[in-house]
Short mmCIF file of C-alpha atoms and ligand atoms in Angstrom, two decimals:
data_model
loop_
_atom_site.label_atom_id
_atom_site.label_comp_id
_atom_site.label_asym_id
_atom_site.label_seq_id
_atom_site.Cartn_x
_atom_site.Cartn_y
_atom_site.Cartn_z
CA UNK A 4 76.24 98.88 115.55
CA UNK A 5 73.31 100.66 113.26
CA UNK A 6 73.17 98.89 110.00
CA UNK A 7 75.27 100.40 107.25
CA UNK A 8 72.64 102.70 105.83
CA UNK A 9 72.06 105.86 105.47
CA UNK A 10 68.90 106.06 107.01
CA UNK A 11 70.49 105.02 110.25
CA UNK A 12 74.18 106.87 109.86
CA UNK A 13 73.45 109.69 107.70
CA UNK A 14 76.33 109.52 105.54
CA UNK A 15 74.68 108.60 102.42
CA UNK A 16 76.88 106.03 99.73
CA UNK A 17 77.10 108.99 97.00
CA UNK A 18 77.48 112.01 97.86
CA UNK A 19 76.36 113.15 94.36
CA UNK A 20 72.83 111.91 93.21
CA UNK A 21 72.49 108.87 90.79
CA UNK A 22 69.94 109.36 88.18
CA UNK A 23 68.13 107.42 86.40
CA UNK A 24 67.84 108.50 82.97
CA UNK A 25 71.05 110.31 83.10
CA UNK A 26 71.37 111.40 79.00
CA UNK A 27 74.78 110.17 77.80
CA UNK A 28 76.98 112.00 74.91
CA UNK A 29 78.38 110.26 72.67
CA UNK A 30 81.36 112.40 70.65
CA UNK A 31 81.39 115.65 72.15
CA UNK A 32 83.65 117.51 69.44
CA UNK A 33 81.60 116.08 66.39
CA UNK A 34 78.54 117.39 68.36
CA UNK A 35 80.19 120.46 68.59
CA UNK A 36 81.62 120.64 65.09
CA UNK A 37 78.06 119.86 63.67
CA UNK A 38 76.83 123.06 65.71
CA UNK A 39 79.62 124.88 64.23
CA UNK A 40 78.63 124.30 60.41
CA UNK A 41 74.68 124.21 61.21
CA UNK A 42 75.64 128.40 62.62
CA UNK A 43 77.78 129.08 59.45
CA UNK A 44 75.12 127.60 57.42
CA UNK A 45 72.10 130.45 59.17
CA UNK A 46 69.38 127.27 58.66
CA UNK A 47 68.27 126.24 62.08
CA UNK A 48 64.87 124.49 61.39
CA UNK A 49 62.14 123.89 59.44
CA UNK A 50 63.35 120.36 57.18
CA UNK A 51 67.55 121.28 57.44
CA UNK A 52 69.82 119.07 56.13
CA UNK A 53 70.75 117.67 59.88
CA UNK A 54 67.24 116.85 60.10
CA UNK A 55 67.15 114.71 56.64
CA UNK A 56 70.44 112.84 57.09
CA UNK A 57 68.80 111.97 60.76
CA UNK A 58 65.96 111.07 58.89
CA UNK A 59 67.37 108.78 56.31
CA UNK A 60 69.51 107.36 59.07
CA UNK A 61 67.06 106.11 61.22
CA UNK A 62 65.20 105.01 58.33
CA UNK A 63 68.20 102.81 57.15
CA UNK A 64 68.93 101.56 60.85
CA UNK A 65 65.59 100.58 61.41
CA UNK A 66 64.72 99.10 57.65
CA UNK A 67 61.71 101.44 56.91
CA UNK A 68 61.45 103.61 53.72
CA UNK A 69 59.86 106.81 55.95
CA UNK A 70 61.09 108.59 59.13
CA UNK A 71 59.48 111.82 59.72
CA UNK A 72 61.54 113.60 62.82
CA UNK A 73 59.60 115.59 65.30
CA UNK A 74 60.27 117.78 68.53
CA UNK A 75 59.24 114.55 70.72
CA UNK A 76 57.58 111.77 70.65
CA UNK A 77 54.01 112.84 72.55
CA UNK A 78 53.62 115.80 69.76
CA UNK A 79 54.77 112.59 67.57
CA UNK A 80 51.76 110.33 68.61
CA UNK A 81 49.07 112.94 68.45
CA UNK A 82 49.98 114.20 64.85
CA UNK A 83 50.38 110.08 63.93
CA UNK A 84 46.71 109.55 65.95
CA UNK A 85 45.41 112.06 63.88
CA UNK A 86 46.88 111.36 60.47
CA UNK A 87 45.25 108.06 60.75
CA UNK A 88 41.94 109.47 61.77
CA UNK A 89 41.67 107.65 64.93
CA UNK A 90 38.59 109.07 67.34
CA UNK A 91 35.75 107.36 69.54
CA UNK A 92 38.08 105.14 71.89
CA UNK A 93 41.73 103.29 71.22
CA UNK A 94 42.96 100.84 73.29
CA UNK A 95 46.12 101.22 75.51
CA UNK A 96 48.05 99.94 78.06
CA UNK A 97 47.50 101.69 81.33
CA UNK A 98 51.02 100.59 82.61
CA UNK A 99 53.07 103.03 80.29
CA UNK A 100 54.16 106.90 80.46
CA UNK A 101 51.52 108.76 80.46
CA UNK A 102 52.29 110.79 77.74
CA UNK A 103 50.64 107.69 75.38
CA UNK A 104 47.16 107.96 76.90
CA UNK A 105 47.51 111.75 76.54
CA UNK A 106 48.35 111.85 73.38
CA UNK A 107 44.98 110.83 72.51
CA UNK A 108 42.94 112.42 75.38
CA UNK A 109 44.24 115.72 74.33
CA UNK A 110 42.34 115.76 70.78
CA UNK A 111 39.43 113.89 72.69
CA UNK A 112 39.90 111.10 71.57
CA UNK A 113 39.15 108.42 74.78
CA UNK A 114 42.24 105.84 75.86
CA UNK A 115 40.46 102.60 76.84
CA UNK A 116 42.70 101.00 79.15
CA UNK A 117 43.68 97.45 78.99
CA UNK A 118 45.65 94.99 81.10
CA UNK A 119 49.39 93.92 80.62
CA UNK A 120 50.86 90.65 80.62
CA UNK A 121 52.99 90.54 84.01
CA UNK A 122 55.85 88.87 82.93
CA UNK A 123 56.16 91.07 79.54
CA UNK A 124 54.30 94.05 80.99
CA UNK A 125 53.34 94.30 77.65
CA UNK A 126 49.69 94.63 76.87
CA UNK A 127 48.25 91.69 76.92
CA UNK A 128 46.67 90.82 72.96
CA UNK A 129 44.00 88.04 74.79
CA UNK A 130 42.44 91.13 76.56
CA UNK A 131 42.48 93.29 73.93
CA UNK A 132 38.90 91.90 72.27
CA UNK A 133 36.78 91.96 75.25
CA UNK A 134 37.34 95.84 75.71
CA UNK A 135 35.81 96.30 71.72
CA UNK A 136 32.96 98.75 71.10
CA UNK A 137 31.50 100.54 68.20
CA UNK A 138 33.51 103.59 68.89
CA UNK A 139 36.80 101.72 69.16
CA UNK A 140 38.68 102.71 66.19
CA UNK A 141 42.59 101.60 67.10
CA UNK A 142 45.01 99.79 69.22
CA UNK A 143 48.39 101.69 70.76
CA UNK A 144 50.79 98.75 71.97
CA UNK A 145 53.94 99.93 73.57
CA UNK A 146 57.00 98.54 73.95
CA UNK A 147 58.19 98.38 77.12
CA UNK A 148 61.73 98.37 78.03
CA UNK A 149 62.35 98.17 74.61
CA UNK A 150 60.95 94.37 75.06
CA UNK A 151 58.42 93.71 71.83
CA UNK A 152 54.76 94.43 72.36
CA UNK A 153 52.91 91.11 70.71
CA UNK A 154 52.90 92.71 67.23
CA UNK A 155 52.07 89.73 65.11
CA UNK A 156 48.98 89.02 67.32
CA UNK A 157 47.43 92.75 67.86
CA UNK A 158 48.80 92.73 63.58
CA UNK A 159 46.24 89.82 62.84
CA UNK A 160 43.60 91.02 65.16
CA UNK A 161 43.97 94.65 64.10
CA UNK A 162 43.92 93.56 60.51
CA UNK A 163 40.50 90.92 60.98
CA UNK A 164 38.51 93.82 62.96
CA UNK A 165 39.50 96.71 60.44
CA UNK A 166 41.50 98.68 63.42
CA UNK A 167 44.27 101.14 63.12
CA UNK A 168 47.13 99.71 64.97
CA UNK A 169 50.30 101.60 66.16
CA UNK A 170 53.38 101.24 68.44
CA UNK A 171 54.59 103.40 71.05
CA UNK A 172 58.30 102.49 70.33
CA UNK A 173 59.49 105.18 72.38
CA UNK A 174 61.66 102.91 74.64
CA UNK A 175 63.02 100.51 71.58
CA UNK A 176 65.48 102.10 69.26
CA UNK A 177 67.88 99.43 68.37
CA UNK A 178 65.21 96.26 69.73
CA UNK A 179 64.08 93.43 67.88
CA UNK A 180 61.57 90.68 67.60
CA UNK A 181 62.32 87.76 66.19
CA UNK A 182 65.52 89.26 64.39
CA UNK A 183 62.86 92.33 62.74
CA UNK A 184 63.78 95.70 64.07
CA UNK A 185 60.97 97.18 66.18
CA UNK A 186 59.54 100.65 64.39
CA UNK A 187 58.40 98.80 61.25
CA UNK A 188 55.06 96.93 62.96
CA UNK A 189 51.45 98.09 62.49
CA UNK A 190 50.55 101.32 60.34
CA UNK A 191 53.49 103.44 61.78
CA UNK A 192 55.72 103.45 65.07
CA UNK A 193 56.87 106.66 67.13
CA UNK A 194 60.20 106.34 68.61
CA UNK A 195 61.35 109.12 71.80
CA UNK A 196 64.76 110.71 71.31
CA UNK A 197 64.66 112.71 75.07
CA UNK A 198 67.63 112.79 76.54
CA UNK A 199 67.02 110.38 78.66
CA UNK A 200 66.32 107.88 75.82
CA UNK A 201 69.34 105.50 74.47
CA UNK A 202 69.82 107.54 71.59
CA UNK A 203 68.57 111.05 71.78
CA UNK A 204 68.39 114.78 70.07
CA UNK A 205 68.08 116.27 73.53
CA UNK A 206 64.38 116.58 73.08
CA UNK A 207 62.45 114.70 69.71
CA UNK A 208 60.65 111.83 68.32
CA UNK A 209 60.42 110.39 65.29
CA UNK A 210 57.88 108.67 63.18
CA UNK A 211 58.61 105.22 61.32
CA UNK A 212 56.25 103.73 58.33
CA UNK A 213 56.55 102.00 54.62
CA UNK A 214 52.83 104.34 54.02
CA UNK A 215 54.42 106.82 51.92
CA UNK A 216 51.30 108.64 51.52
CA UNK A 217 51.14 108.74 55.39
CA UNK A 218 54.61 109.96 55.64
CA UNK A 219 53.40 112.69 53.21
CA UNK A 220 50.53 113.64 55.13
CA UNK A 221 53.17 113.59 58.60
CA UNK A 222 55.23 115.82 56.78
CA UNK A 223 52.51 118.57 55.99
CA UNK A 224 51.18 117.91 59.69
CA UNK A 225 54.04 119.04 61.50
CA UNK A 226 54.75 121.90 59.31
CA UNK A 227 51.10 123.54 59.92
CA UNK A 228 49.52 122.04 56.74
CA UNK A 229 51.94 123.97 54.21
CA UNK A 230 52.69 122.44 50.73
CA UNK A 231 53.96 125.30 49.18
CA UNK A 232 54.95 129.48 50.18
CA UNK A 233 51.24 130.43 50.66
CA UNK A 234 49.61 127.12 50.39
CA UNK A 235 48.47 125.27 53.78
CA UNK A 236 46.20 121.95 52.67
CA UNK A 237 45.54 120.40 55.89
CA UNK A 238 45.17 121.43 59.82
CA UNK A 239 48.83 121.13 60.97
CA UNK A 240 50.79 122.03 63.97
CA UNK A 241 53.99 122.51 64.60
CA UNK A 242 56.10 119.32 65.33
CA UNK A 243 59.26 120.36 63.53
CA UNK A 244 62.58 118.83 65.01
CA UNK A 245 65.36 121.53 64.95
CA UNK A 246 68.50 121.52 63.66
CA UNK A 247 70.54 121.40 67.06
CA UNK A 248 68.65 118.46 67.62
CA UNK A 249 69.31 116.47 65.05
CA UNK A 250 72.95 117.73 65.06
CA UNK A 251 72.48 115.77 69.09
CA UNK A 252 70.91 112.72 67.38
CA UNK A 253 73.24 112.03 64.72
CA UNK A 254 76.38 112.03 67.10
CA UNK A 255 73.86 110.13 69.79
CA UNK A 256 73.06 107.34 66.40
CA UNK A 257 76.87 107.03 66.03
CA UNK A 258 77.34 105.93 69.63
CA UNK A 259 74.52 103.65 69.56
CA UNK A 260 76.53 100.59 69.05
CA UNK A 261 79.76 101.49 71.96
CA UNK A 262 76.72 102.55 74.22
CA UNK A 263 74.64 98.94 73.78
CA UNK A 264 77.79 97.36 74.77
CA UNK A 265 78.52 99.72 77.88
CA UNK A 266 74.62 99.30 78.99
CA UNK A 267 74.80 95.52 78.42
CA UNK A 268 77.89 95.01 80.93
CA UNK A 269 76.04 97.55 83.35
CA UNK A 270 73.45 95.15 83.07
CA UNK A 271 75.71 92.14 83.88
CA UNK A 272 77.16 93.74 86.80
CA UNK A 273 73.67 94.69 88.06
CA UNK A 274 72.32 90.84 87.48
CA UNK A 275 75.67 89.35 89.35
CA UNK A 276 75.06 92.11 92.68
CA UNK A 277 70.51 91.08 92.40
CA UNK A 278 71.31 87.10 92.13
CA UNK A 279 72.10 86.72 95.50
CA UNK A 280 69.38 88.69 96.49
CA UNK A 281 66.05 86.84 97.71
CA UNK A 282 63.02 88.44 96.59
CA UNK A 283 64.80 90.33 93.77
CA UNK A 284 64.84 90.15 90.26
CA UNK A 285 66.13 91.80 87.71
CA UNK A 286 63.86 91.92 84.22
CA UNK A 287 64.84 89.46 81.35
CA UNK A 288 66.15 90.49 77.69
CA UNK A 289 65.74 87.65 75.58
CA UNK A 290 69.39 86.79 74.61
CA UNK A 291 67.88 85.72 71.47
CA UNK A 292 66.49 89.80 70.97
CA UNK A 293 68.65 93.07 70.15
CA UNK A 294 67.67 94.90 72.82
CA UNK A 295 69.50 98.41 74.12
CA UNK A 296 69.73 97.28 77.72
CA UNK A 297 68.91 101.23 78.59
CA UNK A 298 66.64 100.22 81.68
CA UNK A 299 67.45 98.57 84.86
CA UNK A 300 64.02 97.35 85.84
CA UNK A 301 63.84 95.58 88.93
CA UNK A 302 60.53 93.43 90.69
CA UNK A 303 60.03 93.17 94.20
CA UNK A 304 58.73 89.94 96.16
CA UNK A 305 57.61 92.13 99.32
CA UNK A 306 57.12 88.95 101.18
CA UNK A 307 60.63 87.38 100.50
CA UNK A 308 62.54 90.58 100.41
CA UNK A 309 60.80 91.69 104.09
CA UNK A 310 60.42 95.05 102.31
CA UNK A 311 57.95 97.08 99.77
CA UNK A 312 59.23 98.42 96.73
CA UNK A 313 58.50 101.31 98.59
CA UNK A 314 60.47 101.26 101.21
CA UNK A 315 63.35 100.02 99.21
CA UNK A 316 62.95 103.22 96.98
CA UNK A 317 63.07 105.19 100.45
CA UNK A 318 66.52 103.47 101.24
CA UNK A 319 67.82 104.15 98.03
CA UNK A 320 67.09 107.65 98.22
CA UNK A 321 68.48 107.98 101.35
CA UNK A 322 71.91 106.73 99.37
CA UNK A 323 71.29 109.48 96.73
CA UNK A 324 70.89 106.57 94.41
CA UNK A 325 67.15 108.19 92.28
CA UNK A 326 65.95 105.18 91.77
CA UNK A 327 62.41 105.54 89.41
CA UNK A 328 58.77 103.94 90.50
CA UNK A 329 57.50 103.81 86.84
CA UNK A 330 55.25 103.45 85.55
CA UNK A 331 53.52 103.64 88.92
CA UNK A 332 50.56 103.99 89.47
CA UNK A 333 49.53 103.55 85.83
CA UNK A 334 47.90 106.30 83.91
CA UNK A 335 44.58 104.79 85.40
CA UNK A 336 44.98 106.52 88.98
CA UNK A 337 46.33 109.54 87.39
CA UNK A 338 44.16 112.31 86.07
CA UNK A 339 42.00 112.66 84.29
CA UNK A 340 41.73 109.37 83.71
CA UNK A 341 41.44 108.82 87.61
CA UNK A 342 37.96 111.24 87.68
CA UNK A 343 36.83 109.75 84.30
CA UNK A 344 36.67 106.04 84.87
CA UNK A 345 37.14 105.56 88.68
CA UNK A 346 36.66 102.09 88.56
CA UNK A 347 39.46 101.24 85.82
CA UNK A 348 41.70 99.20 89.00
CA UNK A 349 39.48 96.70 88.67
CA UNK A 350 40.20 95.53 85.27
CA UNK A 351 43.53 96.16 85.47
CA UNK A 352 45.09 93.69 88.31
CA UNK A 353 48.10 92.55 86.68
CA UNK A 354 48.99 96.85 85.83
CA UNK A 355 48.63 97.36 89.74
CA UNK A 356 50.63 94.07 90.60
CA UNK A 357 53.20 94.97 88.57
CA UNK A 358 53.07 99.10 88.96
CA UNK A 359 53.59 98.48 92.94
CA UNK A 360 56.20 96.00 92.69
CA UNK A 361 58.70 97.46 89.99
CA UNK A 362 61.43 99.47 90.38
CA UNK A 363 64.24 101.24 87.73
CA UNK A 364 67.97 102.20 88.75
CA UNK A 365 70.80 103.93 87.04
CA UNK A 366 72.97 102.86 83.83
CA UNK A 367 75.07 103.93 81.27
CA UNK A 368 77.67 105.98 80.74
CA UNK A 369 78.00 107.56 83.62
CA UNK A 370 77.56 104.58 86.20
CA UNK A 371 80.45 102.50 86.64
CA UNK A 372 81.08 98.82 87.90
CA UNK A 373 81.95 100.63 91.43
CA UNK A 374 78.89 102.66 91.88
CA UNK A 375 77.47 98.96 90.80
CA UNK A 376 78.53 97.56 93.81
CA UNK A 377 77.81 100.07 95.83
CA UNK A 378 74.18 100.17 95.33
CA UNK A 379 74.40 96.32 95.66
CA UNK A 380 76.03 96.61 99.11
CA UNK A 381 73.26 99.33 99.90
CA UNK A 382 70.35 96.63 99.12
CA UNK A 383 72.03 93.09 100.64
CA UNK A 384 71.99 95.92 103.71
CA UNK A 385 68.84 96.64 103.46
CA UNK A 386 67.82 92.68 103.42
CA UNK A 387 69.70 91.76 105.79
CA UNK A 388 68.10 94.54 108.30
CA UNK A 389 65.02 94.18 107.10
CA UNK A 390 62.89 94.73 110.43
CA UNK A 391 64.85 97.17 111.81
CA UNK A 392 64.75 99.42 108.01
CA UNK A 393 60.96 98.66 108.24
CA UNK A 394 60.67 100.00 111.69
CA UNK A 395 62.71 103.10 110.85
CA UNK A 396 61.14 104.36 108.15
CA UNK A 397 57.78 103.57 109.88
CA UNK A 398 58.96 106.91 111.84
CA UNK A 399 59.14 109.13 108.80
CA UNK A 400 55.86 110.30 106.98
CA UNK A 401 55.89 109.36 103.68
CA UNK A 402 52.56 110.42 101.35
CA UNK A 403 53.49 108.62 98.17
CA UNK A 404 53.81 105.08 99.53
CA UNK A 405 51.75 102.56 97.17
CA UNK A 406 48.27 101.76 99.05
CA UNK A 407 49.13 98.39 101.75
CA UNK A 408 48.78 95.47 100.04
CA UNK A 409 49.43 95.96 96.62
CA UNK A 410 52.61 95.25 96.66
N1 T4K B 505 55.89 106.85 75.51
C1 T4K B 505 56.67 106.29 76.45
C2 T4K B 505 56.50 104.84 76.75
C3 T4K B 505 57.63 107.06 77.13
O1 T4K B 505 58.41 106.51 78.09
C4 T4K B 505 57.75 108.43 76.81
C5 T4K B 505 58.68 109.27 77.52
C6 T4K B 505 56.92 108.97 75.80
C7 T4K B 505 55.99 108.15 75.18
C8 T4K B 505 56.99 110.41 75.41
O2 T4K B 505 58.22 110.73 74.83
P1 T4K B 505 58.70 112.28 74.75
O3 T4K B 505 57.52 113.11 74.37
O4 T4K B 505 59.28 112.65 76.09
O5 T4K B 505 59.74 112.25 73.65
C9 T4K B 505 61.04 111.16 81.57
C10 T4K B 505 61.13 111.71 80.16
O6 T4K B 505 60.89 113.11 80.15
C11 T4K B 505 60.24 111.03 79.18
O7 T4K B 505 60.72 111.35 77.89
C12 T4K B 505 60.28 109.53 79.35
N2 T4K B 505 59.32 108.84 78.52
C13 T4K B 505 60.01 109.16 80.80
C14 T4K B 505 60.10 107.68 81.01
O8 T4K B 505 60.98 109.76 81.62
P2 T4K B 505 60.14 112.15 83.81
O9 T4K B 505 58.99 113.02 84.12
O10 T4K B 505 60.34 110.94 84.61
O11 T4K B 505 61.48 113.04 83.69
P3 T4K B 505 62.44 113.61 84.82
O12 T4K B 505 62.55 115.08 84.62
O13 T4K B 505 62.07 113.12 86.15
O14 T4K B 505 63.85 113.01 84.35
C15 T4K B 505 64.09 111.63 84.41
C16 T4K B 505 65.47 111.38 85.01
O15 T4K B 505 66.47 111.74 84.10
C17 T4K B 505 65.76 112.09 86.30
O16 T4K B 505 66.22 111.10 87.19
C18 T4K B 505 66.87 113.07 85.98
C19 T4K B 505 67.47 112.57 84.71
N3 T4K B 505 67.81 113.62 83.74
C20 T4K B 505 66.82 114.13 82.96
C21 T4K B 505 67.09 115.09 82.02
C22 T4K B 505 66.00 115.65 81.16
C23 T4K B 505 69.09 114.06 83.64
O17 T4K B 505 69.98 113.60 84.38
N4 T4K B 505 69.39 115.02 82.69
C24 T4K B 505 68.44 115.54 81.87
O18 T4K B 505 68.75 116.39 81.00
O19 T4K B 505 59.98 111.72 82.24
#
């Protein structure tokens, strides 16, 4: 008998893909009935009233006195960067999407990459002052997973070195630390609403801070500088959020708290089927923490699972369960960081550790407790035949592997 696998049978455990990332709804007819008076009322963008209740709504949820909505959270960070002047170099984690290094690369100003803590895969504050130069002008911590990036620490160090210190908060709508709502920690915080987000406005972003005169200047920024009809008083852009989307992320806000709960069991189920599993392990929420439970983030133990995170990737696949590498390989080995600073690897173990090992899989709404199981039958399978899973996929080419050894 082959093992139960697709890679050996070729009848795969869904038929229809699972994705990670998979946007969920939340009330479809007050989505719809929003639409309906946002097209009777002829005002689609440019600061609608969809766009200010959002605003004052995530402003309320998350305990801030400022929330300036934008079309997503990259456009988000670079108007933020540049509202607080930041230029020469600004620290970030490597081990993140890569739309947070971009945001600064793409008005020159130079991400300096530093290493994470592996069991947070947060960046690591005790790095942070050994990678300080006379053009370093901020710090970018991101919260991972929606897990807090050490804000009191990088706060105090930020503060005693005169740095501009932000969050890329883009994963933790609805997280906490120490009972405080992340988006209210360093100058300002920039949340994602993309629909793959736990809540979301299809695409958008959204920028949290007490600085009024910062949420003044955000304002003017993504609305090309104007202050008036005929009157433009700074270099702006366009960053607007639209009214559709907002319409999306005030029905999405309203199923925040039914969603939590639905991602939290999803989570439970997921922990019960990776328990018995040896060289598994699901990542930790502090039950102490609000956290969102919107990502399924697995770590592999090559050595006591018998297979890569690779390889177990390539299984999944094979099940048409999308199971996601990020943030592999770390914004380090992509480009143009890659061609800038070639030798970045080797300041940045614990970011390739973890990048090789780590895996996501798919929650929410649409998964249920079945499909659950079924991707836990699909990888006690693939333990269980580890050699001979090893040995077939050893016949199949496969360019994106992680580098041997890694792992
Ligand atoms: N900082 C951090 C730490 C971030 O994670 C992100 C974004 C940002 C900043 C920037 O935020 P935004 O500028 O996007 O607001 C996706 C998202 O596009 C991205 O927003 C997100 N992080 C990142 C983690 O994931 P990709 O390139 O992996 O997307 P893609 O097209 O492969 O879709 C992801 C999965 O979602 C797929 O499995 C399919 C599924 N999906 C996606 C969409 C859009 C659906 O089922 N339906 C959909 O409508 O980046």
């Amino acid at each position: 008998m082959p093992p139960p696998l697709a890679l050996f049978t070729g009848r795969p455990a869904f038929a229809e893909p699972l994705h990670v990332g998979r946007p969920n709804l939340g009330d479809r007819q007050c989505f719809l009935r929003r639409i309906e008076e946002m097209l009777d009322r002829r005002w689609f963008t440019n600061d609608g009233p969809l766009v200010r209740e959002f605003e004052q709504r995530v402003a309320d949820f998350v305990g801030v006195r400022h929330c300036v909505a934008m079309c997503n959270a990259t456009v988000a960070l670079e108007i933020t960067a540049r509202a607080m002047g930041l230029k020469g170099e600004v620290i970030v984690p490597s081990y993140t999407f890569v739309a947070t290094a971009h945001a600064l690369q793409w008005q020159e100003v130079t991400p300096v990459f530093c290493d994470i803590d592996p069991q947070t895969h947060n960046l690591d504050p005790d790095r942070v002052a050994s990678l300080i130069t006379p053009r370093t002008t901020g710090i970018i911590g991101v919260h991972l997973w929606g897990r807090w990036c050490a804000v009191d620490a990088l706060g105090e160090f930020a503060e005693r070195r005169g740095l501009t210190l932000l969050f890329d908060a883009a994963h933790a709508f609805g997280c906490t630390d120490h009972g405080r709502s992340l988006g209210r920690f360093g100058a300002a915080e920039v949340f994602s609403f993309h629909a793959t987000k736990f809540v979301h406005s299809f695409e958008g972003g959204a920028v949290t801070t007490d600085d009024g005169p910062l949420a003044d200047k955000l304002r003017l920024m993504r609305n090309f500088g104007f202050s008036g009809y005929d009157k433009v008083i700074y270099l702006g852009t366009n960053g607007k959020m639209s009214e559709a989307a907002a319409a999306m992320g005030l029905t999405s806000l309203e199923n925040a708290g039914r969603l939590v709960t639905v991602n939290r069991r999803r989570y439970t189920s997921y922990a019960e089927q990776l328990g018995e599993l040896a060289g598994l392990r699901l990542i930790d929420y502090d039950p102490e923490e609000q956290n969102n439970y919107q990502y399924i983030v697995v770590e592999v133990d090559a050595r006591q699972a018998g297979l890569t995170r690779d390889e177990l990737v390539e299984v999944l696949h094979a099940e048409n369960v999308r199971a996601r590498r990020y943030f592999y390989p770390g914004c380090h080995r992509m480009e143009p960081y890659r061609s800038y600073f070639p030798h970045a690897h080797l300041l940045l173990p614990n970011t390739e550790a973890v990048a090789a090992r780590v895996f996501l899989l798919p929650t929410g709404e649409t998964i249920s407790a079945a499909d659950i199981a079924a991707v836990g039958r699909v990888l006690r399978a693939a333990l269980d035949h580890s050699p001979e899973v090893k040995a077939q996929l050893a016949t199949r080419p496969h360019p994106e592997r992680a580098p041997a050894g890694v792992s």
